[in-house]
Each structure stands twice: as C-alpha cells, then as structure tokens.
Coordinates of C-alpha atoms in Angstrom, one line a residue:
X1 CA 57.3 -35.2 131.0
X2 CA 55.1 -34.0 129.0
X3 CA 53.9 -31.9 132.4
X4 CA 57.2 -31.2 132.8
X5 CA 57.8 -29.9 129.5
X6 CA 54.7 -27.7 129.0
X7 CA 55.4 -24.8 131.4
X8 CA 58.9 -23.6 129.4
X9 CA 57.2 -22.7 126.8
X10 CA 55.2 -20.4 128.6
X11 CA 58.3 -18.8 130.7
X12 CA 60.3 -18.5 127.4
X13 CA 57.2 -16.7 126.0
X14 CA 57.0 -14.4 129.0
X15 CA 60.9 -13.4 129.5
X16 CA 60.6 -12.6 125.8
X17 CA 58.2 -10.4 126.8
X18 CA 59.8 -8.8 129.3
X19 CA 62.6 -8.3 127.7
X20 CA 60.7 -6.1 124.7
X21 CA 59.6 -4.1 127.5
X22 CA 63.0 -2.8 128.9
X23 CA 63.9 -2.4 125.1
X24 CA 61.2 -0.1 125.1
X25 CA 61.7 1.6 127.6
X26 CA 65.2 1.8 126.8
X27 CA 64.6 3.7 123.5
X28 CA 62.0 5.9 124.8
X29 CA 64.8 7.6 127.5
X30 CA 67.5 7.7 124.7
X31 CA 64.8 9.3 122.0
X32 CA 63.7 11.6 125.7
X33 CA 67.6 12.5 126.1
X34 CA 68.3 14.0 122.8
X35 CA 65.1 15.3 121.9
X36 CA 66.4 18.1 125.1
X37 CA 64.4 17.6 128.7
X38 CA 65.4 21.2 129.9
X39 CA 64.7 24.9 128.3
X40 CA 68.1 27.2 128.5
X41 CA 66.7 29.9 130.4
X42 CA 69.4 32.7 128.3
X43 CA 69.0 31.0 124.6
X44 CA 65.7 29.9 125.2
X45 CA 67.1 26.5 123.8
X46 CA 65.7 22.2 124.6
X47 CA 68.9 20.9 126.5
X48 CA 69.4 17.6 128.7
X49 CA 70.3 18.5 132.2
X50 CA 74.0 18.0 131.8
X51 CA 74.2 20.6 129.0
X52 CA 72.2 22.7 131.2
X53 CA 74.1 22.3 134.3
X54 CA 77.4 23.0 132.1
X55 CA 76.6 25.8 131.2
X56 CA 75.1 27.3 134.1
X57 CA 78.6 26.8 135.4
X58 CA 80.4 28.5 132.6
X59 CA 77.9 31.2 133.4
X60 CA 78.8 31.9 137.1
X61 CA 82.7 31.7 136.4
X62 CA 82.4 34.4 133.8
X63 CA 79.9 36.7 136.2
X64 CA 82.8 36.3 139.0
X65 CA 85.4 37.3 136.5
X66 CA 82.9 40.1 135.2
X67 CA 82.4 41.6 139.1
X68 CA 86.4 42.0 139.3
X69 CA 86.9 45.8 139.0
X70 CA 89.0 46.4 135.8
X71 CA 92.4 48.3 136.6
X72 CA 92.3 51.6 134.9
X73 CA 95.3 52.9 132.8
X74 CA 96.7 56.0 134.2
X75 CA 95.7 59.0 131.2
X76 CA 98.0 60.6 129.1
X77 CA 98.5 63.9 129.9
X78 CA 97.5 65.6 126.5
X79 CA 100.4 68.1 125.0
X80 CA 99.2 71.8 124.8
X81 CA 98.4 72.8 121.3
X82 CA 100.3 76.3 120.5
X83 CA 99.0 79.1 118.6
X84 CA 101.7 78.1 115.9
X85 CA 100.5 74.2 115.1
X86 CA 96.9 75.7 114.5
X87 CA 96.2 76.5 110.7
X88 CA 95.1 79.7 109.8
X89 CA 90.9 78.3 109.8
X90 CA 91.9 76.5 113.0
X91 CA 93.3 79.6 114.5
X92 CA 90.3 81.7 113.5
X93 CA 87.8 79.5 115.1
X94 CA 88.9 78.7 118.4
X95 CA 89.6 82.8 118.7
X96 CA 86.3 83.4 117.5
X97 CA 85.3 80.9 120.2
X98 CA 86.9 83.1 122.9
X99 CA 86.3 86.3 121.7
X100 CA 82.2 85.6 121.5
X101 CA 82.4 84.0 124.9
X102 CA 84.1 87.0 126.0
X103 CA 81.1 89.0 124.5
X104 CA 78.6 87.0 126.3
X105 CA 80.5 87.5 129.2
X106 CA 81.7 90.7 129.2
X107 CA 84.4 89.2 131.6
X108 CA 86.5 91.5 130.0
X109 CA 84.6 93.2 128.0
X110 CA 86.6 92.7 124.3
X111 CA 85.4 95.8 122.5
X112 CA 85.8 98.2 125.5
X113 CA 84.6 102.4 124.1
X114 CA 87.6 104.0 125.7
X115 CA 91.0 103.6 127.1
X116 CA 92.9 106.8 128.6
X117 CA 96.5 107.2 127.0
X118 CA 98.9 109.1 129.1
X119 CA 101.4 109.2 125.7
X120 CA 102.6 107.5 122.8
X121 CA 105.4 105.1 122.6
X122 CA 107.2 107.6 120.6
X123 CA 107.0 109.6 123.6
X124 CA 107.9 106.9 126.2
X125 CA 110.9 106.2 124.7
X126 CA 112.0 109.8 124.2
X127 CA 111.3 110.4 127.9
X128 CA 112.4 107.5 129.9
X129 CA 114.5 105.6 126.9
X130 CA 118.2 108.3 127.7
X131 CA 120.7 106.3 129.4
X132 CA 120.2 106.9 133.4
X133 CA 116.6 107.7 133.6
X134 CA 116.3 104.5 134.9
X135 CA 118.8 102.1 136.0
X136 CA 118.7 98.5 135.0
X137 CA 116.8 96.0 136.9
X138 CA 114.9 98.6 138.7
X139 CA 111.2 100.4 138.1
X140 CA 110.7 104.6 138.2
X141 CA 108.7 104.5 141.8
X142 CA 105.9 107.3 141.7
X143 CA 105.4 107.6 138.2
X144 CA 102.6 105.7 135.5
X145 CA 101.7 105.6 132.7
X146 CA 99.6 104.3 130.2
X147 CA 100.3 102.8 126.5
X148 CA 98.6 101.6 123.9
X149 CA 99.5 99.0 121.0
X150 CA 99.6 96.2 119.3
X151 CA 101.6 93.0 120.5
X152 CA 103.7 91.4 118.4
X153 CA 105.5 89.0 120.2
X154 CA 105.0 87.0 123.4
X155 CA 107.4 85.4 125.5
X156 CA 106.8 83.6 128.9
X157 CA 108.6 82.9 132.1
X158 CA 106.7 80.6 133.6
X159 CA 103.1 81.9 134.6
X160 CA 104.0 84.3 136.7
X161 CA 106.1 86.5 134.2
X162 CA 105.5 87.4 130.6
X163 CA 107.1 89.4 128.3
X164 CA 105.4 91.5 124.9
X165 CA 106.6 93.8 122.7
X166 CA 104.0 96.1 121.8
X167 CA 104.2 97.9 118.5
X168 CA 103.3 101.0 117.1
X169 CA 103.8 104.4 115.3
X170 CA 106.4 102.6 114.0
X171 CA 108.4 102.0 117.3
X172 CA 108.5 99.3 120.3
X173 CA 109.0 99.3 124.0
X174 CA 108.4 95.8 125.9
X175 CA 106.0 95.3 128.5
X176 CA 107.1 93.4 131.4
X177 CA 103.9 91.6 133.0
X178 CA 104.5 90.5 136.5
X179 CA 102.3 88.8 138.9
X180 CA 103.4 90.6 141.8
X181 CA 103.0 94.0 140.1
X182 CA 100.0 93.3 139.1
X183 CA 96.7 95.2 140.9
X184 CA 94.6 91.9 141.0
X185 CA 97.3 89.2 141.2
X186 CA 95.0 86.2 142.0
X187 CA 93.6 87.1 138.4
X188 CA 97.3 87.5 136.8
X189 CA 96.7 83.8 134.8
X190 CA 93.3 84.1 133.5
X191 CA 93.7 87.9 132.6
X192 CA 97.4 87.2 130.7
X193 CA 95.6 84.0 128.9
X194 CA 93.3 85.9 127.1
X195 CA 95.9 88.3 124.7
X196 CA 97.3 86.8 121.4
X197 CA 99.9 87.9 119.1
X198 CA 98.5 91.1 116.8
X199 CA 96.0 92.1 119.6
X200 CA 95.3 95.6 120.7
X201 CA 95.9 96.4 124.4
X202 CA 95.9 99.2 126.3
X203 CA 99.0 99.2 129.7
X204 CA 98.9 100.9 132.8
X205 CA 102.3 100.8 134.6
X206 CA 105.2 102.0 135.7
X207 CA 108.3 103.0 133.6
X208 CA 111.4 100.2 134.4
X209 CA 114.0 98.5 132.8
X210 CA 114.8 95.0 133.3
X211 CA 118.2 93.5 134.3
X212 CA 119.6 93.4 130.8
X213 CA 119.1 97.1 130.2
X214 CA 116.2 96.8 128.0
X215 CA 113.0 99.6 128.4
X216 CA 109.9 98.4 129.3
X217 CA 106.7 99.1 131.2
X218 CA 105.7 97.3 134.3
X219 CA 101.9 97.0 134.4
X220 CA 99.5 97.2 137.1
X221 CA 96.9 96.5 134.7
X222 CA 96.4 95.7 130.9
X223 CA 93.4 95.8 129.2
X224 CA 92.5 93.9 125.8
X225 CA 91.0 96.7 123.7
X226 CA 91.0 95.0 120.1
X227 CA 91.4 91.3 119.7
X228 CA 93.2 90.1 116.3
X229 CA 90.8 87.0 115.1
X230 CA 93.6 86.4 112.9
X231 CA 97.0 84.2 112.7
X232 CA 99.8 86.9 112.6
X233 CA 101.8 86.0 110.2
X234 CA 105.5 85.4 111.7
X235 CA 107.4 88.9 112.8
X236 CA 110.6 86.5 111.6
X237 CA 110.1 85.5 108.1
X238 CA 107.2 88.2 107.8
X239 CA 104.8 88.9 105.0
X240 CA 106.2 87.7 101.7
X241 CA 103.5 87.1 99.2
X242 CA 103.1 90.3 96.9
X243 CA 99.5 89.9 96.1
X244 CA 98.5 89.5 99.9
X245 CA 100.2 92.4 100.2
X246 CA 98.6 95.0 98.0
X247 CA 95.2 93.5 98.6
X248 CA 95.7 93.3 102.7
X249 CA 97.6 96.7 102.9
X250 CA 96.3 97.2 106.6
X251 CA 98.0 93.2 107.1
X252 CA 101.6 94.5 105.2
X253 CA 101.5 98.2 107.4
X254 CA 101.2 95.6 110.5
X255 CA 104.2 93.6 109.7
X256 CA 106.4 95.3 107.6
X257 CA 108.4 98.2 109.1
X258 CA 109.4 98.9 105.2
X259 CA 106.2 99.4 104.2
X260 CA 104.9 101.8 106.6
X261 CA 108.4 104.0 106.0
X262 CA 107.4 103.9 102.7
X263 CA 104.4 105.7 103.2
X264 CA 105.5 108.1 105.7
X265 CA 108.0 109.4 102.6
X266 CA 105.1 109.4 100.6
X267 CA 103.5 111.8 103.0
X268 CA 106.3 114.2 103.9
X269 CA 107.1 114.6 99.9
X270 CA 103.6 115.7 99.6
X271 CA 103.5 118.0 102.5
X272 CA 107.1 119.3 100.7
X273 CA 105.3 120.3 97.4
X274 CA 102.4 122.1 99.1
X275 CA 104.6 124.0 101.8
X276 CA 106.7 124.7 98.6
X277 CA 104.0 125.9 96.5
X278 CA 102.8 128.0 99.2
X279 CA 105.3 129.9 100.0
X280 CA 105.8 131.2 96.0
X281 CA 102.2 132.3 96.6
X282 CA 100.5 129.6 95.1
X283 CA 96.6 128.6 96.7
X284 CA 95.2 125.7 96.5
X285 CA 92.3 124.8 95.2
X286 CA 90.1 121.8 94.0
X287 CA 88.3 121.3 90.5
X288 CA 85.5 118.5 89.5
X289 CA 86.2 115.3 88.8
X290 CA 83.9 113.9 86.8
X291 CA 82.9 116.4 83.5
X292 CA 81.3 116.4 80.3
X293 CA 84.8 116.5 78.5
X294 CA 87.6 114.8 79.3
X295 CA 90.6 117.1 78.4
X296 CA 93.9 118.6 79.7
X297 CA 96.0 115.6 78.7
X298 CA 96.1 112.6 76.1
X299 CA 94.4 109.7 77.4
X300 CA 92.1 107.7 77.4
X301 CA 89.0 108.2 80.1
X302 CA 86.7 106.8 82.4
X303 CA 82.7 106.9 82.1
X304 CA 80.2 106.7 84.4
X305 CA 76.6 107.8 84.5
X306 CA 74.9 110.6 86.4
X307 CA 71.6 108.7 86.7
X308 CA 69.4 112.3 87.6
X309 CA 71.0 114.3 84.6
X310 CA 70.7 110.8 82.9
X311 CA 73.8 111.6 81.3
X312 CA 77.3 109.8 80.6
X313 CA 80.2 111.9 82.3
X314 CA 83.9 111.4 82.2
X315 CA 86.0 110.9 84.9
X316 CA 89.3 113.4 84.4
X317 CA 92.2 112.4 83.5
X318 CA 94.0 115.7 84.1
X319 CA 93.2 119.1 86.1
X320 CA 94.8 121.5 83.7
X321 CA 91.6 123.2 81.8
X322 CA 90.1 124.5 84.8
X323 CA 92.8 125.9 86.6
X324 CA 93.9 127.6 83.2
X325 CA 90.1 129.1 83.2
X326 CA 91.0 130.5 87.5
X327 CA 94.3 132.0 85.8
X328 CA 91.8 133.7 83.7
X329 CA 89.4 134.7 86.6
X330 CA 93.0 136.7 88.1
X331 CA 93.8 133.7 90.2
X332 CA 97.1 134.2 89.0
X333 CA 99.0 131.0 90.7
X334 CA 97.1 128.0 91.4
X335 CA 97.5 124.4 92.0
X336 CA 95.9 121.3 93.1
X337 CA 97.0 118.1 94.6
X338 CA 94.4 115.1 93.7
X339 CA 93.6 112.0 91.4
X340 CA 93.2 111.5 88.0
X341 CA 92.2 108.5 85.9
X342 CA 93.3 107.0 83.0
X343 CA 91.6 104.0 81.2
X344 CA 95.0 102.5 80.3
X345 CA 97.0 99.6 81.3
X346 CA 98.5 98.5 84.4
X347 CA 102.6 97.9 84.7
X348 CA 105.4 98.8 87.2
X349 CA 105.1 102.6 86.9
X350 CA 101.1 102.4 85.3
X351 CA 98.0 102.7 87.8
X352 CA 94.3 103.4 86.1
X353 CA 94.5 105.8 88.7
X354 CA 96.9 108.3 90.2
X355 CA 97.9 111.2 92.0
X356 CA 98.9 114.3 90.4
X357 CA 100.2 118.0 91.2
X358 CA 99.5 120.5 88.7
X359 CA 100.2 124.3 89.3
X360 CA 99.7 127.5 86.9
X361 CA 101.7 130.4 87.5
X362 CA 100.9 133.7 85.2
X363 CA 103.4 136.0 83.7
X364 CA 106.3 132.7 83.7
X365 CA 107.4 130.3 80.9
X366 CA 108.5 126.6 80.5
X367 CA 112.5 128.2 81.6
X368 CA 111.2 129.8 84.8
X369 CA 109.1 126.5 85.8
X370 CA 112.3 124.5 84.7
X371 CA 113.9 126.1 87.5
X372 CA 110.8 125.9 90.1
X373 CA 111.3 122.1 89.1
X374 CA 115.1 121.7 89.5
X375 CA 114.9 124.0 93.3
X376 CA 112.3 122.0 94.1
X377 CA 113.2 118.2 93.8
X378 CA 116.4 119.3 95.4
X379 CA 115.2 120.8 97.9
X380 CA 113.1 117.8 98.4
X381 CA 115.8 114.9 98.4
X382 CA 118.1 117.5 100.8
X383 CA 115.0 117.4 103.1
X384 CA 114.6 113.5 103.4
X385 CA 118.1 112.6 103.3
X386 CA 119.5 115.5 106.1
X387 CA 121.5 117.5 103.1
X388 CA 122.3 114.9 100.6
X389 CA 122.1 115.4 96.6
X390 CA 122.4 111.5 95.4
X391 CA 120.3 108.7 96.3
X392 CA 121.3 105.1 95.3
X393 CA 118.1 103.4 93.1
X394 CA 118.0 99.6 92.3
X395 CA 116.2 99.6 89.3
X396 CA 115.9 95.6 88.9
X397 CA 114.4 95.5 92.6
X398 CA 116.7 93.2 94.4
X399 CA 118.6 95.6 96.6
X400 CA 119.0 93.3 99.3
X401 CA 120.4 90.5 97.1
X402 CA 124.6 90.3 96.4
X403 CA 125.6 91.9 93.1
X404 CA 122.1 93.7 92.5
X405 CA 122.6 96.6 89.7
X406 CA 122.7 100.0 91.2
X407 CA 121.5 103.6 89.3
X408 CA 123.1 106.7 91.6
X409 CA 120.9 109.6 91.2
X410 CA 122.3 113.1 91.4
X411 CA 119.7 115.9 92.2
X412 CA 121.8 118.7 92.2
X413 CA 120.9 121.2 90.0
X414 CA 121.7 122.1 87.1
X415 CA 119.9 118.6 85.0
X416 CA 121.0 118.3 81.9
X417 CA 119.3 118.5 79.1
X418 CA 118.3 117.0 76.3
X419 CA 116.5 118.4 72.4
X420 CA 114.6 116.0 71.0
X421 CA 114.8 116.2 67.4
X422 CA 118.6 116.9 67.5
X423 CA 118.9 113.9 69.4
X424 CA 117.2 111.4 67.4
X425 CA 119.1 112.6 64.5
X426 CA 122.7 112.4 66.5
X427 CA 121.3 108.6 67.2
X428 CA 119.8 107.3 64.2
X429 CA 121.9 109.0 61.9
X430 CA 119.3 110.7 59.6
X431 CA 118.2 113.8 59.3
X432 CA 114.7 114.7 60.2
X433 CA 112.2 117.7 58.2
X434 CA 111.9 121.1 59.1
X435 CA 109.8 121.0 62.1
X436 CA 106.9 123.4 60.7
X437 CA 106.4 120.0 58.3
X438 CA 106.2 117.1 60.8
X439 CA 102.9 117.1 61.4
X440 CA 102.6 116.2 57.7
X441 CA 101.5 112.7 55.6
X442 CA 105.4 113.3 54.2
X443 CA 106.8 113.3 57.9
X444 CA 104.3 110.2 58.7
X445 CA 105.8 108.1 56.2
X446 CA 109.2 109.3 56.9
X447 CA 108.9 108.0 60.8
X448 CA 107.1 105.2 59.6
X449 CA 110.2 104.1 57.7
X450 CA 112.6 105.2 60.3
X451 CA 110.7 102.5 63.0
X452 CA 110.5 99.8 60.6
X453 CA 114.5 100.5 60.0
X454 CA 115.5 100.3 64.1
X455 CA 112.7 97.5 64.8
X456 CA 110.8 100.0 67.0
X457 CA 107.1 99.0 67.3
X458 CA 104.3 100.9 66.8
X459 CA 100.8 99.7 67.4
X460 CA 97.9 100.9 65.4
X461 CA 97.0 104.4 64.5
X462 CA 100.3 105.2 63.8
X463 CA 100.2 108.7 63.7
X464 CA 103.3 111.3 63.8
X465 CA 102.7 112.0 67.5
X466 CA 102.8 108.3 68.6
X467 CA 105.5 107.3 66.2
X468 CA 107.8 110.5 67.5
X469 CA 106.9 109.4 71.2
X470 CA 108.3 105.9 70.3
X471 CA 111.4 107.0 69.1
X472 CA 111.8 108.8 71.8
X473 CA 111.1 106.2 74.4
X474 CA 113.7 104.2 72.5
X475 CA 116.8 106.3 72.1
X476 CA 115.9 109.5 74.7
X477 CA 114.8 108.4 77.6
X478 CA 117.2 105.9 78.7
X479 CA 119.7 108.2 78.9
X480 CA 117.9 109.9 81.4
X481 CA 119.3 108.3 84.7
X482 CA 119.4 111.2 87.0
X483 CA 117.0 113.9 86.5
X484 CA 117.1 115.3 83.3
X485 CA 114.7 117.4 81.0
X486 CA 113.5 116.4 77.2
X487 CA 112.4 119.9 75.6
X488 CA 111.9 120.8 72.1
X489 CA 108.5 119.1 71.1
X490 CA 107.1 119.1 68.0
X491 CA 103.8 120.8 68.1
X492 CA 101.7 117.8 66.9
X493 CA 102.7 116.0 70.5
X494 CA 101.7 118.9 72.4
X495 CA 98.5 120.5 71.7
X496 CA 98.1 122.6 74.6
X497 CA 101.7 123.9 74.7
X498 CA 102.7 127.6 73.2
X499 CA 104.7 127.3 69.7
X500 CA 108.6 127.7 70.2
X501 CA 109.5 131.8 70.0
X502 CA 112.6 130.7 67.7
X503 CA 112.0 127.1 66.2
X504 CA 109.1 127.3 63.6
X505 CA 107.1 123.6 64.2
X506 CA 108.1 123.0 67.7
X507 CA 106.9 124.2 71.4
X508 CA 108.1 125.5 74.1
X509 CA 108.1 122.2 76.4
X510 CA 109.7 120.1 79.0
X511 CA 109.4 116.8 80.1
X512 CA 111.2 115.7 83.5
X513 CA 112.9 112.0 83.4
X514 CA 114.5 110.3 85.6
X515 CA 115.8 106.2 85.9
X516 CA 114.4 106.2 82.4
X517 CA 111.0 107.3 83.0
X518 CA 108.4 110.7 82.8
X519 CA 108.0 112.1 86.1
X520 CA 107.0 115.6 85.8
X521 CA 105.6 117.5 82.2
X522 CA 105.5 121.7 81.7
X523 CA 104.8 123.8 78.8
X524 CA 104.3 127.4 78.6
X525 CA 100.9 127.6 78.3
X526 CA 99.3 128.3 74.8
X527 CA 96.4 131.3 75.1
X528 CA 95.6 132.0 71.4
X529 CA 92.7 131.2 71.6
X530 CA 92.9 131.0 66.8
X531 CA 95.2 128.7 67.5
X532 CA 93.9 126.3 70.3
X533 CA 91.0 125.5 68.5
X534 CA 93.1 124.5 65.3
X535 CA 94.6 121.8 67.5
X536 CA 91.5 121.4 69.1
X537 CA 90.6 120.2 65.9
X538 CA 93.6 118.9 64.5
X539 CA 93.1 116.2 67.7
X540 CA 89.4 115.3 66.3
X541 CA 91.3 114.4 63.2
X542 CA 93.5 112.2 65.2
X543 CA 90.3 110.7 66.8
X544 CA 88.7 110.2 63.8
X545 CA 91.6 108.1 62.8
X546 CA 91.5 105.8 65.4
X547 CA 93.3 107.3 68.6
X548 CA 91.4 107.1 71.5
X549 CA 93.9 109.0 74.0
X550 CA 93.1 112.3 71.7
X551 CA 91.2 115.2 73.3
X552 CA 87.8 116.7 71.6
X553 CA 86.9 120.2 71.1
X554 CA 86.3 122.1 74.8
X555 CA 83.8 125.5 73.6
X556 CA 83.9 126.4 77.2
X557 CA 87.8 126.3 77.9
X558 CA 88.6 128.2 74.2
X559 CA 85.8 131.0 75.8
X560 CA 87.9 131.2 78.6
X561 CA 91.2 132.2 76.3
X562 CA 89.2 134.3 74.7
X563 CA 88.9 136.2 77.5
X564 CA 92.2 136.7 77.9
X565 CA 94.6 134.1 79.8
X566 CA 98.1 136.1 80.0
X567 CA 101.4 134.6 79.8
X568 CA 101.6 131.5 81.6
X569 CA 104.2 128.2 82.7
X570 CA 101.9 125.4 83.9
X571 CA 103.4 122.3 85.4
X572 CA 102.1 118.8 86.4
X573 CA 104.3 116.0 88.6
X574 CA 103.4 112.4 88.9
X575 CA 103.1 112.4 92.5
X576 CA 103.1 108.2 92.6
X577 CA 106.6 108.2 89.8
X578 CA 108.3 110.5 92.4
X579 CA 107.8 108.7 95.0
X580 CA 108.5 105.2 93.8
X581 CA 112.4 107.0 92.9
X582 CA 112.7 108.5 95.9
X583 CA 112.0 105.1 98.1
X584 CA 113.6 103.0 95.7
X585 CA 110.7 101.0 94.3
X586 CA 110.3 99.5 91.3
X587 CA 106.7 98.7 91.1
X588 CA 104.0 101.4 92.0
X589 CA 101.6 99.3 93.6
X590 CA 104.3 99.6 96.8
X591 CA 103.7 103.4 97.0
X592 CA 99.9 103.3 96.3
X593 CA 97.8 102.1 99.7
X594 CA 95.5 100.7 97.6
X595 CA 96.6 99.6 94.4
X596 CA 94.5 98.3 91.6
X597 CA 93.9 94.7 91.5
X598 CA 92.0 91.8 89.8
X599 CA 89.1 90.6 91.9
X600 CA 89.4 87.1 93.4
X601 CA 87.2 84.7 93.2
X602 CA 85.8 83.9 96.7
X603 CA 83.6 81.0 98.0
X604 CA 81.0 81.6 100.8
X605 CA 81.2 79.4 103.9
X606 CA 78.7 76.9 104.4
X607 CA 75.7 78.3 106.7
X608 CA 76.8 78.0 110.5
X609 CA 80.4 76.5 109.4
X610 CA 82.3 79.2 111.3
X611 CA 84.5 81.2 109.3
X612 CA 84.9 84.9 107.8
X613 CA 82.3 85.8 105.3
X614 CA 84.4 87.2 102.1
X615 CA 82.9 90.3 100.7
X616 CA 84.0 92.5 97.8
X617 CA 87.4 94.5 98.8
X618 CA 86.0 97.5 96.6
X619 CA 89.2 96.5 94.3
X620 CA 88.8 96.5 90.6

C-alpha cells in the first residue's frame, strides 16, 4: 500500500506543473497577439495578422474601383455674352485688350494713317438715293465708292450677312456686308468680328438697295479706322444725363442729332451776321483779350498775371473801347466777333465766357442802329425758317411734353418800344424825379423806398443805377416776349452813351429784349472827352461805394476822344442768348460746345489695373 501510494504525489505534482506551463504559454500568446505582430505598410501601425489581411483586402477593392474609368459628364456650352450684358468697365477692359492685341499683331492695324474717301455720306445719298437710280434688291454694277463714318447699330443675319448703320455729317446710310461680296470671303467672319458700335470705319463697295428698298453700300472691303474703346449709349434711349452731355460734348454729338442741329444753327447765325455786316461795308478786326484796364462794360473782370512783365492783367469784358479807338483812326465801320469774360454767376442765361458781336458805325446814331438791328434779326430768322418771321419758344424747356407752355415770337418789323421811365411810372403808379436828378442822393432815397414798397430785392451796393435796373427787370423786361426795345435810359446807367438830345438826364441808348431777356445793347456813342472823364469819375465813385462792376478811368481812351471821334452808333449782341431763342433752348449750356462746369473729383485706377486714367478736363 505504501509502495502503491508513494508515486501519486509525484504524478500530481507533474500534472500541475504541466498545467502551469500550458497556462503560461496561453497567456504569452494572447499578450503577443494583443501587442501586434504585423506592421501596416501604409499607416506604420503594428497590427495583428488578421487585421492586416482585412485591410489589404479592402485596399485591393478600392484600387480596382479607382482603376475603372469615371464617366465624363458632357460639358454645357457656355452662352455667348453680348456687349449689352457687360458693364462699362468690363466692356472697356475687354475692348482694350482686343485693340492692344491688334496693335501687337497688326492684323489689322487698328489705327491706320490714311483712308481715301471718294464721296461724303451726304453726297452719296444725293447721288444714289433718288428713286429709280437703283432698283430694290440690286446693285449698281461697275460703280465703286468709298465712304467713312461711325457705326451706330449692328444687326446680324447669320455669320455671312451683317448690317451696319453708318453715320456721318448728320446723315445715315446702311452697310449691307455679305460674304459673297467680300474681296476675301475666307476672312469675312474674322474681319467683321472686330467691328463694334461707335467704331469709325472705312467702306469700299458698290451702291445698292435692299429688297425692301433701303439705300445701302455693299462692301468688298471694310477697314477699322479708329476703334471706340467705350460702350456707346443705347441708340434708343440716347444720352440722358445732362451733366455728362455738357462735360463730354463729343459723346453728346455722336449720339444726339438735336445737339448737332443746334450747333449747326449756331454756325449759320454767326455766318449770317458776318455776311450782313460785310455787305454793309464793315471791316472785321481783332482786339486784345488782356489789358491793364477792364472797360467798355459794367461787369466784374477776371484777373491774370503776365510773368515776364510782372503785371496783373484783366481779361476783357468788352472790346468796345478798342473798336472806338479804331473809328478815331479812320476805320469808319468796324466789327468784331469774339469771346469776352465776366467774373459773374453761372445760371440758365449766364456763362463766365461768352461770344459777343460789337460793331461801330461812324456818322450813325441809335436810331440808325435800331433799324439795322431789326433788319438783321428779321432777315436772320427768315434765312433759318425759309421765309417765316414767327417762331415757337418753350420757356420751361418741356417742348416734348403734352400741355407744354409756348410763346410765339414775331420778328417782323417794326418792333415794339418801351420807354423806361414812362413805363415804370405807368406800372408803379408814381411820378419819377426829373431825369437830370436821377443821379442824386434824393433820387436814391426815392428808388430805395420804391423797391421796398414793391418787394423788389436789390443787394448792396444799392446805387441808383442798380436800383433802376432791378425795377426794369421786374416790371418791363417780362413785357418783351417778341423782340422789343427798351429806350430812354438815365445817364447814370450808361457811362459810355451820349446824352439825349431832347430829354435832360437821359441818354440815347436802347436794349433789345425777347422772352424777357436782353440780347443786344446799343448807344449813340459819347464822343465828348470832357463829359467822358466826368462819367468815368462817377464810375470810380460807385466802385468806392462797393460796386465791383463799375469801370475805372481809361486815360488812353480819353486821349483817343481828344483826337476826335466822329458821331458814332455802337452796338453789341450776345450771340449765345440769340442762339438760345432761335433754337428753342432754355439753358445757355445747350448752345455752348464746352460750357463752364464745376470740377469732378476723380480717383485714378490702381497701378496695373486696366481702365482709363482720368485727367484734368480743362473745364472749371
């Protein structure tokens, strides 16, 4: 029994020992697997073999999927952007790039030196426009003309047929560009892609008519002469902004036929006046713009400086004194048409610089000059209207609106005359002091009280002349709708006019008015040097009272009078005012090509950014 039992403890110990080894191995195996026995080649992690296999299998699937070609979506065709869809800055940038590219390649040169024009658009229309000259739908075979002008509208009928409206000289003709007529049909499409609205082009082609009967030219070649880099305003709506029209008159003239008509009429008016005076034996002369004294009118002058002489000079306010000195010298009939400058306010009828016509006629008086004025202006109106002496004027500037106020102006001679003092007495119901006392302090008190009573405003200095002028503006000028004369001015208002031959204290002077505004002024000229010096001294007294418009003493002019000025009639006409009334314009800026304007604050583009660099416009 003891032999039998003795080995058992040993076996038991051995069995327990084996279990411990197996448990130890299991623990080590589990611990090793948890720690990771494989390195992921992509992430660098230590992972189990099983996890590595799973990852590799997944990556193989993704690689196969990525290797398959991805079906491409058909690209949508981009819609062409028209010029009208661009804002002005975008248009300028794109157009500038296009023209710069043409300058670089010279295919074609966008700024050629010369283009031969065989006929004007006006002459082309006169020659080929008459009915029967060209049958509708045909061309005048064997005839070739070359025209130039500016493109206003472009209409395409496919890529092989393009219509353009070519404008020039206030006329329009159509360009009917057909590929089959082109000298180089292969380049037809690329050539006509260059042209834009506003471009100046040259056209060589055959006179033709469309099937609808519109006169055209069928070009064999069409050349860009000067590209317009800016977006041209719509031909339908035009250029409506008034400020832009005045500041960019070139653009206004391109777009507006009415603006062109006004300035063509202005030119005709000046030419008529020049011919009228020339036919009467007047000689046209030129007198200085700058002088040491500003005389010949009652106005505040501009001052400039002569560097070499180190002198302040005045821009002339009138050429009167120089012209009368020429009459003294024996040039009996002289006139000048030119600019004068007055440092005054800007409003609907005043501009700091304006055009004046003055003439001086020896051995004439105000009554002769009055007759000449009536004859000149009546004849001028007839020449503009084809023989009519009546015009319609819209004082509120709303001629295109229904119910607009209208005034009928009758230019037929003789014109109505209003005596200044008599008319004021009639309108105000008072008796004025005698004419030879209208320069006194008592008269000043009377005029001040009269203006106060009738609420007529007059700023300081309230001199007799200024008070009278305000009363005339309130009660007489509005009566002058059709052309009329105001006569019988007091001497205190007219330092250069001769005294009235039968009415003491008054002078021989008339002012022409229409539509309530002055357009001309005339005297029997004062030729007495003693009296002239007294008048100048009175002007100096008014200047000392604060009247900046009063004149000073011109000793040179008095010296000329001392040599003898024959009895003379003098006359001055405001060209701009007259043009306003004859072209139905209510704003003087409408009849001045480049009116005075306040400056605009402009910011130049940043360096490298495309865009027009603003520069001083020259306008004030």
